[in-house]
Amino acid sequence: MNDMLTIALSKGRLAEQAIELLEASGYDCAAAKEKSRKLILEDAESGLRFILAKPADVPTYVEYGAADIGVVGKDTLLEESRQLYEVIDLGFGACRMCVCGPASLAGKLDGIPNKRVATKYPHIARSYFEGEKKESVEIIKLNGSVELAPLIGLSEVIVDIVESGRTLRENGLDVLEVIADISARLVVNRVSMKMKAQSILPMLDAIRVQLSANKTKEEEENDAV
Ligand code: PRP
């Protein structure tokens, strides 16, 4: 008898890609694809229940066991540092966590004392500057459109996600330093990993097999070009 598994998805693009991957891995996700505003989508037959959460809350649901499994960006995991198992790098949602600012600051960052750093990721920014670089900075927490900050003099630099680089380009900013490579990760609650191992382990295996098939296909396509 399989356990009912609750999977916390990050609302938006990551959720769509996670569902696509699960389906390709052999799991029926019809319930999760329902177009509605429901936040819990359950399919009793397939034994899966999906909850749609704000990305920053996914690690919280998983840490407390409200969800057995979560799909969430590494950026959120680094920022939230929750007690859970990070088990698979899913590859999608790839981007970089960077220090960005005007190109005129390239190579000169270390020379600015007590820099102001605007960011949605205060924990990541602090551990990078104060932990890794042993540098004291002033962190200014923002909730979005972070690129505005250096443009209007709120901060010298920002710490933010860069995906295509378009937002930076269109606002005259550049990547100054790269902090970390980011992508979506599959995380598992620590108790569920033991108590529901008979359902979770086969799912992890199926996903790994599918990811490696995707990779092989991609390599073959690249070779054919
Ligand atoms: C994210 C991020 C950057 C942008 C990067 O913002 O904070 O602003 O995307 O993507 P790009 O390199 O492809 O341009 P988001 O769209 O989530 O909005 P927000 O700034 O309001 O958080």
Short mmCIF file of C-alpha atoms and ligand atoms in Angstrom, two decimals:
data_model
loop_
_atom_site.label_atom_id
_atom_site.label_comp_id
_atom_site.label_asym_id
_atom_site.label_seq_id
_atom_site.Cartn_x
_atom_site.Cartn_y
_atom_site.Cartn_z
CA MET A 1 0.00 0.00 0.00
CA ASN A 2 1.53 3.31 -1.12
CA ASP A 3 1.53 6.35 1.13
CA MET A 4 -0.25 9.53 0.14
CA LEU A 5 2.54 12.01 -0.66
CA THR A 6 2.12 15.75 -0.27
CA ILE A 7 4.28 17.77 -2.64
CA ALA A 8 4.80 21.50 -2.13
CA LEU A 9 5.34 23.36 -5.38
CA SER A 10 6.59 26.93 -5.85
CA LYS A 11 3.75 28.74 -7.60
CA GLY A 12 4.66 29.76 -11.13
CA ARG A 13 7.14 28.45 -13.67
CA LEU A 14 8.94 26.09 -11.29
CA ALA A 15 5.62 24.39 -10.48
CA GLU A 16 4.87 23.84 -14.16
CA GLN A 17 8.30 22.34 -14.83
CA ALA A 18 8.10 20.16 -11.73
CA ILE A 19 4.74 18.76 -12.86
CA GLU A 20 6.11 18.12 -16.35
CA LEU A 21 9.06 16.21 -14.88
CA LEU A 22 6.86 14.15 -12.55
CA GLU A 23 4.57 13.20 -15.42
CA ALA A 24 7.50 12.21 -17.60
CA SER A 25 8.73 10.12 -14.64
CA GLY A 26 5.47 8.12 -14.73
CA TYR A 27 3.30 9.94 -12.14
CA ASP A 28 -0.22 11.00 -13.02
CA CYS A 29 -0.42 14.73 -12.29
CA ALA A 30 -3.80 15.45 -13.88
CA ALA A 31 -5.04 17.00 -10.62
CA ALA A 32 -2.12 19.41 -10.48
CA LYS A 33 -2.80 20.68 -13.98
CA GLU A 34 -6.34 21.73 -13.16
CA LYS A 35 -6.75 25.41 -14.08
CA SER A 36 -8.24 26.88 -10.94
CA ARG A 37 -7.34 28.95 -7.92
CA LYS A 38 -7.37 25.96 -5.60
CA LEU A 39 -4.27 25.75 -3.45
CA ILE A 40 -4.55 22.03 -2.72
CA LEU A 41 -4.87 19.73 -5.69
CA GLU A 42 -5.36 16.12 -4.79
CA ASP A 43 -5.51 12.98 -6.85
CA ALA A 44 -6.53 10.12 -4.57
CA GLU A 45 -5.89 7.53 -7.27
CA SER A 46 -2.28 8.48 -7.94
CA GLY A 47 -1.70 9.07 -4.23
CA LEU A 48 -0.37 12.57 -4.79
CA ARG A 49 -1.51 15.80 -3.20
CA PHE A 50 -0.01 19.06 -4.47
CA ILE A 51 0.05 22.27 -2.50
CA LEU A 52 0.83 25.53 -4.28
CA ALA A 53 2.86 27.80 -2.04
CA LYS A 54 4.87 31.01 -2.34
CA PRO A 55 8.41 29.90 -3.22
CA ALA A 56 9.89 31.29 0.02
CA ASP A 57 7.42 29.19 2.05
CA VAL A 58 8.09 25.82 0.38
CA PRO A 59 11.06 24.94 2.69
CA THR A 60 8.89 25.81 5.71
CA TYR A 61 6.10 23.41 4.67
CA VAL A 62 8.68 20.68 4.11
CA GLU A 63 10.66 21.27 7.30
CA TYR A 64 7.52 20.99 9.44
CA GLY A 65 6.26 17.94 7.56
CA ALA A 66 3.14 19.69 6.22
CA ALA A 67 4.57 18.54 2.89
CA ASP A 68 6.69 15.41 2.42
CA ILE A 69 8.45 16.73 -0.67
CA GLY A 70 9.10 20.18 -2.12
CA VAL A 71 10.41 21.67 -5.33
CA VAL A 72 12.14 24.96 -4.73
CA GLY A 73 14.98 27.13 -6.01
CA LYS A 74 18.43 26.82 -4.44
CA ASP A 75 18.23 30.60 -3.83
CA THR A 76 15.32 30.05 -1.45
CA LEU A 77 17.09 27.14 0.25
CA LEU A 78 20.22 29.23 0.82
CA GLU A 79 18.15 32.11 2.17
CA GLU A 80 15.91 30.03 4.43
CA SER A 81 18.46 27.43 5.65
CA ARG A 82 15.83 24.95 6.86
CA GLN A 83 16.26 21.47 8.29
CA LEU A 84 15.48 19.18 5.37
CA TYR A 85 17.15 16.87 2.89
CA GLU A 86 18.15 18.41 -0.43
CA VAL A 87 18.20 15.32 -2.63
CA ILE A 88 18.14 16.12 -6.37
CA ASP A 89 19.33 19.02 -8.50
CA LEU A 90 16.49 19.16 -11.03
CA GLY A 91 18.43 21.38 -13.44
CA PHE A 92 15.58 23.65 -14.48
CA GLY A 93 15.15 27.21 -13.21
CA ALA A 94 18.87 27.74 -13.80
CA CYS A 95 20.26 31.18 -13.00
CA ARG A 96 23.01 32.78 -10.90
CA MET A 97 23.03 34.67 -7.62
CA CYS A 98 25.20 37.71 -8.25
CA VAL A 99 26.48 40.98 -6.90
CA CYS A 100 25.44 43.55 -9.51
CA GLY A 101 25.93 47.26 -9.94
CA PRO A 102 27.11 49.88 -12.41
CA ALA A 103 29.90 48.70 -14.72
CA SER A 104 32.05 51.53 -13.34
CA LEU A 105 32.39 49.51 -10.09
CA ALA A 106 33.85 46.44 -11.83
CA GLY A 107 37.04 45.40 -10.04
CA LYS A 108 36.62 48.22 -7.49
CA LEU A 109 34.10 46.66 -5.13
CA ASP A 110 36.60 45.81 -2.41
CA GLY A 111 37.66 49.45 -2.24
CA ILE A 112 34.25 50.72 -1.08
CA PRO A 113 34.00 50.61 2.73
CA ASN A 114 30.65 49.82 4.41
CA LYS A 115 28.86 49.32 1.12
CA ARG A 116 25.08 49.41 1.04
CA VAL A 117 23.72 46.22 -0.50
CA ALA A 118 20.05 46.10 -1.50
CA THR A 119 18.52 42.64 -1.84
CA LYS A 120 15.57 40.30 -1.47
CA TYR A 121 18.11 37.85 0.01
CA PRO A 122 19.54 39.45 3.17
CA HIS A 123 20.87 36.17 4.57
CA ILE A 124 22.72 35.22 1.37
CA ALA A 125 24.10 38.76 1.00
CA ARG A 126 25.29 38.89 4.61
CA SER A 127 26.96 35.49 4.56
CA TYR A 128 28.70 36.35 1.27
CA PHE A 129 30.08 39.73 2.32
CA GLU A 130 30.57 39.21 6.05
CA GLY A 131 31.17 35.44 6.15
CA GLU A 132 33.12 34.80 2.95
CA LYS A 133 34.72 38.17 2.21
CA LYS A 134 35.09 39.28 5.86
CA GLU A 135 33.75 42.67 4.95
CA SER A 136 31.24 44.74 6.84
CA VAL A 137 28.28 45.95 4.76
CA GLU A 138 24.87 47.50 5.30
CA ILE A 139 22.14 45.20 4.05
CA ILE A 140 18.94 46.88 2.85
CA LYS A 141 16.04 44.44 2.46
CA LEU A 142 13.76 45.01 -0.53
CA ASN A 143 10.87 42.92 -1.84
CA GLY A 144 11.38 43.18 -5.59
CA SER A 145 12.54 45.40 -8.47
CA VAL A 146 15.85 45.42 -6.62
CA GLU A 147 17.67 46.83 -9.67
CA LEU A 148 16.11 50.19 -8.83
CA ALA A 149 18.27 50.63 -5.74
CA PRO A 150 21.65 51.49 -7.32
CA LEU A 151 19.91 53.50 -10.04
CA ILE A 152 18.45 55.98 -7.60
CA GLY A 153 21.19 55.96 -4.99
CA LEU A 154 19.62 53.71 -2.34
CA SER A 155 22.62 51.36 -2.47
CA GLU A 156 25.94 50.95 -4.25
CA VAL A 157 25.23 47.37 -5.31
CA ILE A 158 22.55 44.67 -5.21
CA VAL A 159 22.57 40.93 -4.60
CA ASP A 160 20.02 39.32 -6.87
CA ILE A 161 19.18 36.55 -9.31
CA VAL A 162 20.39 36.96 -12.88
CA GLU A 163 18.71 34.70 -15.41
CA SER A 164 18.86 36.07 -18.97
CA GLY A 165 20.62 39.26 -17.86
CA ARG A 166 17.95 41.33 -19.58
CA THR A 167 16.82 43.27 -16.49
CA LEU A 168 20.42 44.28 -15.78
CA ARG A 169 21.13 45.26 -19.39
CA GLU A 170 17.99 47.32 -19.74
CA ASN A 171 18.85 49.20 -16.56
CA GLY A 172 22.52 49.82 -17.33
CA LEU A 173 23.83 47.42 -14.67
CA ASP A 174 26.36 44.57 -14.83
CA VAL A 175 27.28 41.41 -12.95
CA LEU A 176 30.22 42.33 -10.71
CA GLU A 177 30.69 39.04 -8.82
CA VAL A 178 29.01 35.62 -8.97
CA ILE A 179 27.98 34.18 -5.60
CA ALA A 180 26.37 30.86 -6.57
CA ASP A 181 24.80 28.82 -9.36
CA ILE A 182 21.10 28.34 -8.73
CA SER A 183 18.57 25.79 -10.00
CA ALA A 184 15.46 24.01 -8.75
CA ARG A 185 16.05 21.34 -6.09
CA LEU A 186 13.91 18.51 -4.82
CA VAL A 187 13.78 18.50 -1.02
CA VAL A 188 12.36 15.93 1.37
CA ASN A 189 11.13 16.13 4.96
CA ARG A 190 13.52 14.25 7.25
CA VAL A 191 10.86 12.12 8.95
CA SER A 192 8.97 11.37 5.70
CA MET A 193 12.20 10.11 4.17
CA LYS A 194 12.14 7.29 6.75
CA MET A 195 8.41 6.80 7.35
CA LYS A 196 7.36 6.97 3.69
CA ALA A 197 10.54 5.54 2.20
CA GLN A 198 8.59 2.90 0.25
CA SER A 199 6.85 5.63 -1.74
CA ILE A 200 9.51 8.34 -1.77
CA LEU A 201 12.56 6.29 -2.79
CA PRO A 202 10.96 4.88 -5.97
CA MET A 203 9.86 8.41 -6.89
CA LEU A 204 13.40 9.74 -6.45
CA ASP A 205 14.73 6.88 -8.60
CA ALA A 206 12.15 7.51 -11.33
CA ILE A 207 13.02 11.22 -11.39
CA ARG A 208 16.77 10.50 -11.57
CA VAL A 209 16.21 8.09 -14.47
CA GLN A 210 14.09 10.67 -16.30
CA LEU A 211 16.65 13.45 -15.71
CA SER A 212 19.41 11.31 -17.10
CA ALA A 213 17.25 10.37 -20.13
CA ASN A 214 16.60 14.10 -20.71
CA LYS A 215 20.34 14.75 -20.52
CA THR A 216 21.18 11.98 -23.01
CA LYS A 217 18.53 13.29 -25.41
CA GLU A 218 19.92 16.82 -25.11
CA GLU A 219 23.48 15.61 -25.78
CA GLU A 220 22.33 13.64 -28.84
CA GLU A 221 20.51 16.71 -30.16
CA ASN A 222 23.61 18.86 -29.62
CA ASP A 223 25.81 16.30 -31.39
CA ALA A 224 23.42 16.28 -34.35
CA VAL A 225 23.78 20.05 -34.84
C1 PRP B 1 13.91 38.36 -10.96
C2 PRP B 1 15.21 38.90 -10.39
C3 PRP B 1 15.66 39.89 -11.44
C4 PRP B 1 15.14 39.25 -12.73
C5 PRP B 1 16.29 38.56 -13.42
O1 PRP B 1 12.90 39.25 -10.65
O2 PRP B 1 15.01 39.47 -9.12
O3 PRP B 1 15.05 41.14 -11.23
O4 PRP B 1 14.14 38.29 -12.38
O5 PRP B 1 15.88 37.97 -14.65
P1 PRP B 1 16.61 38.31 -16.02
O6 PRP B 1 18.09 38.21 -15.79
O7 PRP B 1 16.12 37.25 -16.96
O8 PRP B 1 16.20 39.68 -16.45
P2 PRP B 1 11.35 38.90 -10.74
O9 PRP B 1 10.93 38.81 -12.16
O10 PRP B 1 11.10 37.67 -9.93
O11 PRP B 1 10.64 40.16 -10.12
P3 PRP B 1 11.01 41.05 -8.83
O12 PRP B 1 12.25 41.83 -9.18
O13 PRP B 1 9.85 41.94 -8.64
O14 PRP B 1 11.23 40.11 -7.68
#
